[in-house]
XYZ file of C-alpha atoms in Angstrom:
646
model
C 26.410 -4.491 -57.741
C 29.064 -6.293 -59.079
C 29.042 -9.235 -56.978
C 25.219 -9.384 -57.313
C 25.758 -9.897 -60.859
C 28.151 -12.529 -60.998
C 26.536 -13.946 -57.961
C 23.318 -14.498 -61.385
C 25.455 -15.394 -63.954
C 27.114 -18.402 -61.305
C 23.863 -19.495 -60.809
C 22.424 -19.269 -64.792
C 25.994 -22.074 -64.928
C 24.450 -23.856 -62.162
C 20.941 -24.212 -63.085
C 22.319 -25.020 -66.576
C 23.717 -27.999 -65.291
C 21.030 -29.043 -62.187
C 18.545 -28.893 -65.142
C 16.090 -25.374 -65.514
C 12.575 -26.251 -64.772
C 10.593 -23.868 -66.746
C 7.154 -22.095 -65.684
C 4.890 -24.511 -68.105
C 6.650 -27.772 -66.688
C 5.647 -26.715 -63.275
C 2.524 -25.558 -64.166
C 2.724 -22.177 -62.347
C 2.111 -18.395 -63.795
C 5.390 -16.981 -64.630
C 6.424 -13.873 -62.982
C 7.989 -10.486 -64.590
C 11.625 -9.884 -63.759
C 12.214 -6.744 -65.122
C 10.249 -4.289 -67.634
C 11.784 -1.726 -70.329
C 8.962 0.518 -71.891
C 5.643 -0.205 -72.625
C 6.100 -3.697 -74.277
C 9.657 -5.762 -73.658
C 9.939 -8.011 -70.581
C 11.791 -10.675 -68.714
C 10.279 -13.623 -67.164
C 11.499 -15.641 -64.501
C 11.598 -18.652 -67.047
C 14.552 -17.101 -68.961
C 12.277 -15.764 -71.421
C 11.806 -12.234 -73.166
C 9.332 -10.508 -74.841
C 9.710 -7.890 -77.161
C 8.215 -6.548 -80.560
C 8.967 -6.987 -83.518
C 7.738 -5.302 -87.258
C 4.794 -4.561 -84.536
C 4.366 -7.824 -83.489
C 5.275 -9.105 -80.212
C 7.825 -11.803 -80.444
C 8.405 -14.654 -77.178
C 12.933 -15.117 -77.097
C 12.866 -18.254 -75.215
C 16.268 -18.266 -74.136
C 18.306 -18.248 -70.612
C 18.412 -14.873 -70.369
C 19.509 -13.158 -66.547
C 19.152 -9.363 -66.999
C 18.036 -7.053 -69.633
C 18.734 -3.526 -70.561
C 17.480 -0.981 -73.212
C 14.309 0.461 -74.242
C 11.356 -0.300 -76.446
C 13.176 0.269 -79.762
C 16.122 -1.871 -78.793
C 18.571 -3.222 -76.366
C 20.952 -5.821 -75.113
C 20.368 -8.763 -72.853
C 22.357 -11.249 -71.161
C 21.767 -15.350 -70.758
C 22.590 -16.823 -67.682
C 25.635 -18.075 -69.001
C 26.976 -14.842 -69.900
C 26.389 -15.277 -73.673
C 24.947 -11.386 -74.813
C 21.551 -11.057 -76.784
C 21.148 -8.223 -78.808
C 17.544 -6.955 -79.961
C 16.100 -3.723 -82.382
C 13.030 -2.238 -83.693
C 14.072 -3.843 -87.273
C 15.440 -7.559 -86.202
C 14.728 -10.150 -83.230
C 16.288 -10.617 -80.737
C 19.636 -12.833 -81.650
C 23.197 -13.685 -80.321
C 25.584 -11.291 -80.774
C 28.906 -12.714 -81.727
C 30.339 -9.695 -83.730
C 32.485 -8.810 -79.975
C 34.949 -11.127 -78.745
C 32.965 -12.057 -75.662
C 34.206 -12.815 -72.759
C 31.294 -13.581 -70.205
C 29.216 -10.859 -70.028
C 29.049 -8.878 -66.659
C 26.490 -6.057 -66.805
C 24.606 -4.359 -69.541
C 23.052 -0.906 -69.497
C 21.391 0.946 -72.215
C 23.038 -0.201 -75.523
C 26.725 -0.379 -73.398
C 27.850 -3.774 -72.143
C 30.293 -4.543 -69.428
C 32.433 -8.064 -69.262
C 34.097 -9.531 -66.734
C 37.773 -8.636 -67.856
C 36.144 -4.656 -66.575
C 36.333 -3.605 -70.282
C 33.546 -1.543 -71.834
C 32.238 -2.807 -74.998
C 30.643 0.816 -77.020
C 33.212 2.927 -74.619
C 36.854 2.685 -74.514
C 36.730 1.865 -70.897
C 39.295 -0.893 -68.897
C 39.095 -1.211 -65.537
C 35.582 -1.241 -64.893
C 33.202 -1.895 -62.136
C 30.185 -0.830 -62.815
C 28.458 0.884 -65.510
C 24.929 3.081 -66.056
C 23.462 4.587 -69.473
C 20.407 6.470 -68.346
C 18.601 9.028 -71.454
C 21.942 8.704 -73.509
C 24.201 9.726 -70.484
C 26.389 7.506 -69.555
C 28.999 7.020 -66.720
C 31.014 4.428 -64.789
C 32.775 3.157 -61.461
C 36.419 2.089 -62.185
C 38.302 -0.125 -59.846
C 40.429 2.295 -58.352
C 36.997 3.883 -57.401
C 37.040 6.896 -59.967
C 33.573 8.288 -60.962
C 33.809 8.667 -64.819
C 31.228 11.023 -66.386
C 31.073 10.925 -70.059
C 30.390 14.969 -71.816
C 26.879 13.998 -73.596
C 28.078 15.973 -76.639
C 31.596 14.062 -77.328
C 31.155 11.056 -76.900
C 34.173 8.700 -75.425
C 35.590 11.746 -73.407
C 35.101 11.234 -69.260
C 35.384 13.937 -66.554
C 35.865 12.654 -63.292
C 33.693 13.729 -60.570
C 35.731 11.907 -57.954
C 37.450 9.145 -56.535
C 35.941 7.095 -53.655
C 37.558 4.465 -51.647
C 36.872 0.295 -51.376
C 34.869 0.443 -54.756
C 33.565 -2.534 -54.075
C 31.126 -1.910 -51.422
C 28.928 0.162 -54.033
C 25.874 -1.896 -55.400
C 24.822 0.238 -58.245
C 25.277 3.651 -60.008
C 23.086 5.814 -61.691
C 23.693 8.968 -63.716
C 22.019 11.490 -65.140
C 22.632 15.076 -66.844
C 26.271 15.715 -64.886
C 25.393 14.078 -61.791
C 26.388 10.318 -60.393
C 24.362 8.611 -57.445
C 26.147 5.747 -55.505
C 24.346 2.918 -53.748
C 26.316 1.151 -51.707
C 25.641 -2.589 -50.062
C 24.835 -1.058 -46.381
C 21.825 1.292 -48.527
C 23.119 4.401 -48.241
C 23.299 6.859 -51.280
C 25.824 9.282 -51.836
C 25.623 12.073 -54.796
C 28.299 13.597 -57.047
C 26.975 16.647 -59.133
C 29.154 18.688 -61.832
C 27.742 21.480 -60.554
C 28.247 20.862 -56.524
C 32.114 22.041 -55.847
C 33.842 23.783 -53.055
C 35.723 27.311 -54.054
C 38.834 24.907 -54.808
C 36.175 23.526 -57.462
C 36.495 20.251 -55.563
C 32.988 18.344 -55.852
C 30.944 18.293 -52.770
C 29.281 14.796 -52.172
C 26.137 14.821 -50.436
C 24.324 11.724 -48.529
C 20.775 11.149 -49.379
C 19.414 8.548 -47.105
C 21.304 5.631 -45.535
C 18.603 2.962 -46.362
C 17.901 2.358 -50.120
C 17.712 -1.362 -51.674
C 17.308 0.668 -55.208
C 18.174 3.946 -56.901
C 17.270 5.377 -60.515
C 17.516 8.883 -61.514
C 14.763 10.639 -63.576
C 14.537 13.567 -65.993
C 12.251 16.566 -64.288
C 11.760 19.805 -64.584
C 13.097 21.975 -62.398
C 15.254 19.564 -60.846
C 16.065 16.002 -61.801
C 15.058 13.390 -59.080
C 16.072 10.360 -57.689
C 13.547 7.643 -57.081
C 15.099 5.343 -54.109
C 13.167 2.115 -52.730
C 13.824 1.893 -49.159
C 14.331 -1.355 -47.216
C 11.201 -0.811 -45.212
C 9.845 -1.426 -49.553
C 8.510 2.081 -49.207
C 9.445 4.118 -52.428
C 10.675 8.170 -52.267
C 11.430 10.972 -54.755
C 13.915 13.699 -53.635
C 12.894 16.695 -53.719
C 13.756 20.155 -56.017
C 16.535 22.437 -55.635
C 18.155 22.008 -52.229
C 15.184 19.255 -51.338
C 16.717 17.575 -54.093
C 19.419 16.259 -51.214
C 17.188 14.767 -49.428
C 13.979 12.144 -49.388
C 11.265 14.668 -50.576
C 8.217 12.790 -51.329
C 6.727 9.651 -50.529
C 4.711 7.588 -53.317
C 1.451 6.875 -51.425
C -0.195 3.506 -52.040
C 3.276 1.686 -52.650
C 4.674 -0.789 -50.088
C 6.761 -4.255 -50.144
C 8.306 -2.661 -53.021
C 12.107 -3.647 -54.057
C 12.782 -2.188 -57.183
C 11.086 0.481 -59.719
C 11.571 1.086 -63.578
C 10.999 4.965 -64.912
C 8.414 5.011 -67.954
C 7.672 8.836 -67.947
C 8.720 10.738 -65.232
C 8.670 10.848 -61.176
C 4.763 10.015 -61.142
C 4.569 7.515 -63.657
C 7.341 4.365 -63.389
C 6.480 0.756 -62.957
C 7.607 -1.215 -59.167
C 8.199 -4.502 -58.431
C 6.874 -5.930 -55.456
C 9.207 -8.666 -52.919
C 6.812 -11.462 -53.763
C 7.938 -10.651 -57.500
C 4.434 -8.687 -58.535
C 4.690 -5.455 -60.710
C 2.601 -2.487 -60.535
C 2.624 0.566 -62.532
C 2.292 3.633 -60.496
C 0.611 6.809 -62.497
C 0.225 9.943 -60.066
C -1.022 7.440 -57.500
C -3.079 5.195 -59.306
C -1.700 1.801 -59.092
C -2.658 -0.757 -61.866
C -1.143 -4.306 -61.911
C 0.697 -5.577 -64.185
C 0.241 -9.252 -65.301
C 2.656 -11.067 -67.564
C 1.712 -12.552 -70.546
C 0.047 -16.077 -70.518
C -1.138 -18.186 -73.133
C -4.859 -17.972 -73.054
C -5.856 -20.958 -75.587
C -3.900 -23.799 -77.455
C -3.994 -24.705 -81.419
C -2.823 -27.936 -82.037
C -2.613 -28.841 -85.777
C -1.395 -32.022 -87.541
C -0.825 -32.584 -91.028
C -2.494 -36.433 -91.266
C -4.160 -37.937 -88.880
C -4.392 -40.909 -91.018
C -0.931 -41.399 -91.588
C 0.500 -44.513 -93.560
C 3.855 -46.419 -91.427
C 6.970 -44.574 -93.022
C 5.231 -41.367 -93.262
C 6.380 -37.968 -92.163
C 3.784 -36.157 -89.441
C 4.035 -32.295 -88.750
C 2.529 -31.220 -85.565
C 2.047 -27.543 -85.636
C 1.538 -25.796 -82.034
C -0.049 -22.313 -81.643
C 0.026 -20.508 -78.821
C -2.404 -17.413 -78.460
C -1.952 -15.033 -75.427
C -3.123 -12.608 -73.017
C -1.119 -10.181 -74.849
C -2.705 -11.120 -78.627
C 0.391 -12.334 -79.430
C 0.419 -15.249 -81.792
C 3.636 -17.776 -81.248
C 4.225 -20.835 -83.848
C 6.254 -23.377 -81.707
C 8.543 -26.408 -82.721
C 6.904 -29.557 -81.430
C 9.818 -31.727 -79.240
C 9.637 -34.338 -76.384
C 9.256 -31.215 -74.490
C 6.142 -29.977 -74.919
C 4.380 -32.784 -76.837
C 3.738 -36.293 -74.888
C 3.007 -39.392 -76.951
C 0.463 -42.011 -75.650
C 2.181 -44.857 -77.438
C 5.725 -43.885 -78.228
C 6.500 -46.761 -80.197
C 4.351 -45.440 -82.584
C 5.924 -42.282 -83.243
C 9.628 -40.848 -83.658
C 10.382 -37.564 -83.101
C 13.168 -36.168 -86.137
C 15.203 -33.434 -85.726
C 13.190 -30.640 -87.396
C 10.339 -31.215 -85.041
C 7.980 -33.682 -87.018
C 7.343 -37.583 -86.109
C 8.094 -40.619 -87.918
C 5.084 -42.865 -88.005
C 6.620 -46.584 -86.685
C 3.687 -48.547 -86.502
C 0.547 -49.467 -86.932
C -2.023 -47.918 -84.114
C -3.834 -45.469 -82.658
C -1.978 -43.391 -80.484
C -3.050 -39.561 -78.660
C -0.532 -36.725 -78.839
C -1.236 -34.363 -76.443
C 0.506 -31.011 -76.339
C 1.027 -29.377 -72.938
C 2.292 -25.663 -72.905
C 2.136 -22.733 -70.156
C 0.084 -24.898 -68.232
C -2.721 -25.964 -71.271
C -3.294 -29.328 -72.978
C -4.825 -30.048 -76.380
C -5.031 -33.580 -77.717
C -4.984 -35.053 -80.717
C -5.962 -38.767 -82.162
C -3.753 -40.514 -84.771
C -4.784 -43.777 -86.754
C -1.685 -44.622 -88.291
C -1.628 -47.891 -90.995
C -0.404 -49.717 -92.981
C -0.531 -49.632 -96.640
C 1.466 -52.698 -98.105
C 0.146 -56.216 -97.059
C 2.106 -58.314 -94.590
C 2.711 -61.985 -96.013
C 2.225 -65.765 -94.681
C -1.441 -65.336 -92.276
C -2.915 -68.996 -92.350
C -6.216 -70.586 -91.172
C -5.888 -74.008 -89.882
C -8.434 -75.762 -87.812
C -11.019 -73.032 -87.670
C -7.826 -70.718 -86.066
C -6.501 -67.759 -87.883
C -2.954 -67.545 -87.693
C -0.279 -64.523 -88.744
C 3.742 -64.513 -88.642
C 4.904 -63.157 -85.232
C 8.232 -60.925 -86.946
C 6.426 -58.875 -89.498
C 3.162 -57.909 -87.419
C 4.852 -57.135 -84.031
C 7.375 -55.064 -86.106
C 4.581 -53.729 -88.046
C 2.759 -52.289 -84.875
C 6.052 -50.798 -84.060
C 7.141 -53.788 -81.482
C 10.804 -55.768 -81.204
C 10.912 -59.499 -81.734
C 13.985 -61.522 -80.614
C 14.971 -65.401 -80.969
C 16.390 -66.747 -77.641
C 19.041 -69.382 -77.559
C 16.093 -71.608 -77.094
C 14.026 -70.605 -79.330
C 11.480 -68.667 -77.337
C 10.042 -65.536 -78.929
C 10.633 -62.619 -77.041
C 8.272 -59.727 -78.207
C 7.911 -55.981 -76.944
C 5.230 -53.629 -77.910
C 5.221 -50.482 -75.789
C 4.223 -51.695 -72.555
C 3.726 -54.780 -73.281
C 6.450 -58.064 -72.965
C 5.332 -61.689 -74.550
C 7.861 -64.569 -73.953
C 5.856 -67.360 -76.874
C 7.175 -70.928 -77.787
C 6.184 -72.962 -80.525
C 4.202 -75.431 -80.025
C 3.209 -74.085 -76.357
C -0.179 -72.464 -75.132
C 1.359 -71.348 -72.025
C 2.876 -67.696 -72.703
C 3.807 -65.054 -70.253
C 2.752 -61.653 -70.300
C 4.626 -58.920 -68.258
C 6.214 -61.782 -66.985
C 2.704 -63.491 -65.784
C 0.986 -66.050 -67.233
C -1.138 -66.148 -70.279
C -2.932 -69.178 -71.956
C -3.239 -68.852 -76.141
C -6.659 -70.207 -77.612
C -3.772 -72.281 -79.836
C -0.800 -73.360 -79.752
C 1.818 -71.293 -81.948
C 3.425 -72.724 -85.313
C 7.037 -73.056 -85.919
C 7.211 -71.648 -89.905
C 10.415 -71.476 -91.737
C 12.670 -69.561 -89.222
C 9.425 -67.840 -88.117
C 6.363 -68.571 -85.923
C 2.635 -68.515 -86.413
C 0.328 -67.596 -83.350
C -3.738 -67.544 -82.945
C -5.020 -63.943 -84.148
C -6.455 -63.899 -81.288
C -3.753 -63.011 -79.235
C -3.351 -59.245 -80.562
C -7.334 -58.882 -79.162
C -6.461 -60.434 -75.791
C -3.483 -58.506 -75.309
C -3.272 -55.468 -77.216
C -6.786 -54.676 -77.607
C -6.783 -55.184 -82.157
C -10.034 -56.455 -84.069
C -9.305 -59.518 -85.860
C -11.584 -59.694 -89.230
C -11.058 -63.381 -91.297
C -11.910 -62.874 -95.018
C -12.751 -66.288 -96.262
C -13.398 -64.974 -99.822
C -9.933 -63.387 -99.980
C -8.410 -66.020 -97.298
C -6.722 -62.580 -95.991
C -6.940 -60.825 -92.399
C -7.348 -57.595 -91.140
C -6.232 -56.288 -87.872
C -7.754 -53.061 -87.020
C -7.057 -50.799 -84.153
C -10.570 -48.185 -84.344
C -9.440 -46.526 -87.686
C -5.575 -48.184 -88.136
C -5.668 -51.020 -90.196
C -3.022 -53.503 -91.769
C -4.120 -56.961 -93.741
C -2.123 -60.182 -93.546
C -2.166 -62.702 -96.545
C -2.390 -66.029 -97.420
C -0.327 -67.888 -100.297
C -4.113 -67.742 -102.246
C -4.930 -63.939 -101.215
C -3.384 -62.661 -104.465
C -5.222 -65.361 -106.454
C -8.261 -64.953 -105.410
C -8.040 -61.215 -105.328
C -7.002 -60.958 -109.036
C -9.974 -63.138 -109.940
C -12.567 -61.282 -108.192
C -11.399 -58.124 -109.404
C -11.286 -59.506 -112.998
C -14.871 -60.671 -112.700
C -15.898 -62.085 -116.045
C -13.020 -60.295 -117.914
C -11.366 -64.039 -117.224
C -13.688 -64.995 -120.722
C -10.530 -63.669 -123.216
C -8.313 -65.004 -121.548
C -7.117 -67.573 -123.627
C -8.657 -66.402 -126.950
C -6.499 -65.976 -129.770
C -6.552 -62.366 -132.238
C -4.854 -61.180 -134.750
C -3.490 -57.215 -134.880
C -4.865 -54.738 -136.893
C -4.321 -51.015 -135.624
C -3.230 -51.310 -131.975
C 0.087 -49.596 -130.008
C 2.078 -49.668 -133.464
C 2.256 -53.156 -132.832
C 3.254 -55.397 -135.854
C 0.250 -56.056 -138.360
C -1.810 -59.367 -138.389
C 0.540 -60.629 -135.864
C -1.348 -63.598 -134.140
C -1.620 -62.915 -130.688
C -3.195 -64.991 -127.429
C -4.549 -63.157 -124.630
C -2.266 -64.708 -121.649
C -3.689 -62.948 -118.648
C -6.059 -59.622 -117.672
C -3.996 -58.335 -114.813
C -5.675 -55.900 -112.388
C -3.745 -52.924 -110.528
C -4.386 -50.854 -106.898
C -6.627 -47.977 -108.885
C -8.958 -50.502 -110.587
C -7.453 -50.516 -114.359
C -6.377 -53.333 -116.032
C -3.423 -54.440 -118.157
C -4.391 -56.705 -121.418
C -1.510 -59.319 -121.272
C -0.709 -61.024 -125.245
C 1.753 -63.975 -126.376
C 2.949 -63.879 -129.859
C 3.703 -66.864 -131.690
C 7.041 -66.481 -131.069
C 6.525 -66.422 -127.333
C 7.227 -62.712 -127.340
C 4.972 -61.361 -124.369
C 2.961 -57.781 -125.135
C 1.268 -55.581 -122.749
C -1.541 -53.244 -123.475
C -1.612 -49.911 -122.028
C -4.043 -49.561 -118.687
C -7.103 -49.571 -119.085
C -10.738 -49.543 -117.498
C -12.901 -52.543 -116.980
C -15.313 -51.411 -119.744
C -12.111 -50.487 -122.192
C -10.863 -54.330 -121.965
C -14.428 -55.642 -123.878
C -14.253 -52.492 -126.046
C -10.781 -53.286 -127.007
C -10.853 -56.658 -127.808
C -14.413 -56.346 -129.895
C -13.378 -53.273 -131.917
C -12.095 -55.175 -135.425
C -10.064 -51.420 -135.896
C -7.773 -52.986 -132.662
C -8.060 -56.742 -133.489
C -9.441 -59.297 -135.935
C -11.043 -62.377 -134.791
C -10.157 -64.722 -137.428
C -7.107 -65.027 -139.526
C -7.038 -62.468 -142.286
C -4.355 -64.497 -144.688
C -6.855 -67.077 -144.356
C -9.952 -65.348 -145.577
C -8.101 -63.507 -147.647
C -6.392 -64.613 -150.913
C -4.602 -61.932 -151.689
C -0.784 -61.861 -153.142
C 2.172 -61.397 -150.912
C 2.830 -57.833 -152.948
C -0.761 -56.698 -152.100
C -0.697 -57.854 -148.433
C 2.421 -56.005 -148.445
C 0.972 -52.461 -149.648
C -1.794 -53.299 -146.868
C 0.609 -53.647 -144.413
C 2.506 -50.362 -145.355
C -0.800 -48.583 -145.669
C -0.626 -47.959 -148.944
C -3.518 -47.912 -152.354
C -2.120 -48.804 -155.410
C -4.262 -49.031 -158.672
C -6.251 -52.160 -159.069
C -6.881 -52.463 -155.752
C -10.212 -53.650 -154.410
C -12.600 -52.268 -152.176
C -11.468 -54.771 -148.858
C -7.910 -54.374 -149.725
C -8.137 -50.364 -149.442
C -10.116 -50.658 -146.032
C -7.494 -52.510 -144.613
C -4.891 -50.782 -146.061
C -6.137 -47.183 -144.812
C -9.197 -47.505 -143.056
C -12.855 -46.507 -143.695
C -13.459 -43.200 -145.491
C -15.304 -40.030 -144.232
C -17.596 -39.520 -147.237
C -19.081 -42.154 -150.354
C -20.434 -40.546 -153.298
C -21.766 -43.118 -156.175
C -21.883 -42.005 -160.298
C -22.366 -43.485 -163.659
C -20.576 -42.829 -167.097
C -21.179 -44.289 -170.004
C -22.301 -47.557 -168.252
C -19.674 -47.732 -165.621
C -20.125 -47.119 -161.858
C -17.802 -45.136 -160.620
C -17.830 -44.961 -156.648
C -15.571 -42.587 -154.921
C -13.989 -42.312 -150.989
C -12.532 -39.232 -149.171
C -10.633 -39.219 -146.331
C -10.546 -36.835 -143.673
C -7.013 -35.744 -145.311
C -8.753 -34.664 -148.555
C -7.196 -37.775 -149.673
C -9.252 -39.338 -152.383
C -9.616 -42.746 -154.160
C -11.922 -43.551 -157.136
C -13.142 -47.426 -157.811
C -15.150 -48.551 -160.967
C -16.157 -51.620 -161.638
C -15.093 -52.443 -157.979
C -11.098 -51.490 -158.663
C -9.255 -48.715 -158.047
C -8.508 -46.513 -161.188
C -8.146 -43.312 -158.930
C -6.006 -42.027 -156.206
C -5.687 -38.504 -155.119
C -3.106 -37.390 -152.273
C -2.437 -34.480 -150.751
């Protein structure tokens, strides 16, 4: 047993180091390892399952042998790391021992390689067994340690064997020990089994067993033993027990059983790695969980260049279980990887502009996915020039997530995916993949830069090339990706047909009467009407002073509504039409009503009133205004001889 087990945790280093080729990369079922209860299994992948707050949970780890029971357990990875499991928490990496590399585990007892007993006070150990909370061990001077089931840590021996190394396994059970040694035969040690010196009597039980596992029964507990010829035995009760009893019918090719409930009802393992659970003869098989169907998820498929993408991955299996998995280079494959960067929390950087498949391959099943990824700020210097659209070689391979470099001789070297260009200016002879290509144009040196024909992205990377003549502006599209080149006149032209025939006030001159706090009766020009991204506008003024104002945003509509409402701005020159003294223009200004005031000189100081109510007394007209303050001011004979504030 003992050199069986490090002979697995040599080769969990090895395979660690030649590279593990898991089930879904090969594209084969996985097969069951070993079984505890009703619901936790190893699979040949390194993998466990096991539940979870009644949930079944997939460990993906390296994991080599398992021990425990449905409720909990301990496992150990290849590389002789321990993994600890229970009914309240995951499975997760113990690290509250000291480990050294972990040898055996059995039960909720683990054995390392220095022969200590981790949850016994053991040194010295060989081999260990835990079966229905009784425990024993085989030390390396051969002594068969028994622990008393009701205080715990205290060990009769049973015995003492010689060259304790040529036993494979031990397993133990209410007072009694069964040894399996390498050649397959099984010796017994039983508490109650002594000579009239009390000296325990061994007994031999068959001479060719690959397996052994004891099992509660009433009125004798049995031994289930796999033979070599993969046929599987019980012994029998009282003195049968010494001997192979009973043969489970219907079993053959069998290497290895697990107990569930009993002598009739355990689970076997087959040599070509198959399980079947055996129940009083009926034999059902047991399959291993597999993911039935795929759920792929992303969180844009329109993504901008710069932009985050999450791909979420759900796997749905035989079982019902439901398992969220981290996308990585693993188990996702990108169509155009220059497109998309994987980070370290398992979403993808969007590097270019494209459209690119991502296509998720787990246990065997693909799902795939379309991204249009673009670009949302415009890429500078595109010219037309003799009927030939042209666009600047640096910023739109980098754009569509390519390399450019400048040789020594001034030869464009460009890579996009696949995809090499060598390009000189001046030169319609390019090479492609290192083979020849012809341009519809010659390129155009530009500033430390070069120009080539649009055409070029359609010939070689498949784009459609749309000239706007309106705009002078291109648009390279891949299906649904899009970025848009522009000329020195693109932003010109595209302010101007957005401003339509808001371009009228620009250049008309107002004066200020109730707008932004702004100064009053300021003169004012309207400079410019500058459109944004969402479709507002911005009313750009010039003082006289040359100080520059800008309006708030507004809509199209707003910008006529503005400018004509005389409560926001006065057409003509108010100083002008108006005669009035410096102290009265400055009462308007303040907002104020003094007496004497006249009717036009209290609209501009406070506005237009709410209500107008006309009376006469004694010959004189008396006219009176109230504000929506309750403020009120009284005129007759046109002046104010009234004011009310509250």
């Amino acid at each position: 047993m003992r050199k069986m087990f490090l002979w697995i945790v040599a080769a969990g280093l090895i395979l660690g180091l030649t590279g593990w080729i898991s089930v879904a990369d090969a594209e084969e079922k996985p097969q069951i390892v070993d079984i505890i209860g009703k619901k936790t299994l190893l699979l040949d992948d390194g993998s466990m399952w096991s539940e979870y707050n009644n949930q079944m949970i997939h460990t993906r780890d390296d994991i080599a042998f398992i021990s425990g029971n449905d409720r909990s357990g301990l496992a150990v990875t290849r590389d002789g790391k321990l993994v600890n499991w229970g009914f309240g928490s995951p499975p997760f990496n113990d690290e509250d021992y000291d480990q050294s590399q972990v040898l055996q585990v059995s039960g909720q007892v683990w054995l390392g390689l220095d022969g200590k007993v981790r949850g016994r006070s053991l040194d010295n150990i060989l081999l260990i067994n835990e079966t229905n909370q009784f425990f024993g061990a085989l030390s390396q001077k051969g002594e068969l340690l028994l622990e008393d089931r009701y205080k715990i840590g205290s060990f009769n021996k049973l015995g003492i064997i010689p060259d304790p190394t040529t036993v494979k396994e031990i397993s133990v059970l209410d007072g009694r020990m069964a040894l399996l040694y390498n050649s397959g035969k099984v010796v017994v040690f039983e508490a109650s089994n002594f000579d009239d010196d009390g000296n325990i009597i061994p007994y031999s039980v068959t001479e060719d067993a690959v397996h052994i596992e004891y099992v509660q029964d009433s009125p004798t507990d049995r031994i289930i033993v796999t033979c070599k010829d993969g046929t599987v035995w019980t012994t029998g009760e009282y003195q049968d027990r010494k001997k192979l009893a009973e043969q489970m019918s219907g079993l053959s090719q069998i290497v290895k059983t697990v107990v569930l409930d009993g002598p009739q009802h355990f689970y076997a393992k087959r040599s070509n790695g198959s399980w079947v659970l055996y129940d009083e003869g009926k034999l059902t098989p047991i399959e291993p969980p597999v993911i039935k169907t795929l759920s792929v998820s992303v969180s844009n498929l329109k993504p901008q260049v710069g932009d985050d993408v999450k791909v979420d991955i759900l796997e749905n299996y035989s079982n019902n279980a439901k398992i969220r998995i981290t996308a990585s280079m693993e188990n996702v494959t990108i169509q155009k990887p220059q497109l998309l960067k994987l980070q370290p929390k398992g979403t993808f950087k969007v590097m270019g502009v494209g459209e690119t498949e991502v296509t998720v391959i787990q246990g065997g099943l693909s799902k795939t996915v379309k991204l249009s990824a673009s670009l949302n700020t415009n890429l500078k210097f595109a010219k037309q020039s003799k009927g030939v659209v042209y666009v600047p070689v640096k910023s739109v391979f980098k754009a569509l997530g390519g390399t450019v470099a400048v040789s020594a001789g001034g030869a464009f070297d460009v890579k996009v995916g696949e995809k090499a260009l060598t390009l000189k200016a001046g030169d319609v002879n390019a090479t492609l993949n290192g083979q020849a290509l012809k341009l519809k144009a010659a390129p155009l040196a530009e500033k430390g830069d070069m120009l080539v024909p649009a055409s070029l992205l359609t010939d070689v990377l498949g784009a459609s090339i749309q000239w706007n003549a309106k705009l002078e502006n291109v648009v390279i599209s891949f299906g649904q990706a899009k970025m848009t080149v522009v000329t020195a006149n693109t932003a010109a032209l595209v302010k101007k047909a957005a401003q339509g025939s808001l371009t009228q006030y620009i250049g008309k001159t107002y004066w200020i009467n109730y707008f932004q706090l702004w100064d009053r009766f300021t003169k004012v020009t309207v400079t410019d009407v500058l459109p944004d991204d969402t479709g507002s506008f911005t009313i750009v003024f010039k003082t006289a002073s040359g100080k520059k104002l800008t309006s708030y945003s507004m809509s199209y509509s707003e910008v006529t509504d503005v400018l004509g409402d005389s409560v926001n701005f006065l057409s003509y020159d108010p100083y002008k039409k108006y005669k009035w003294s410096s102290s009265i223009w400055q009462h308007v200004k303040a907002g104020e009503v003094v007496l004497g005031m006249t009717k036009d000189q209290v609209l501009f100081s406070i506005g237009s009133p709410t209500a107008q109510s006309t009376t006469t007394a004694k010959g004189v007209k008396i006219e009176t205004w109230v504000y929506s303050n309750f403020d009120t001011v009284s005129f007759s004979n046109g002046q104010v001889t009234l004011i009310i504030t509250y």
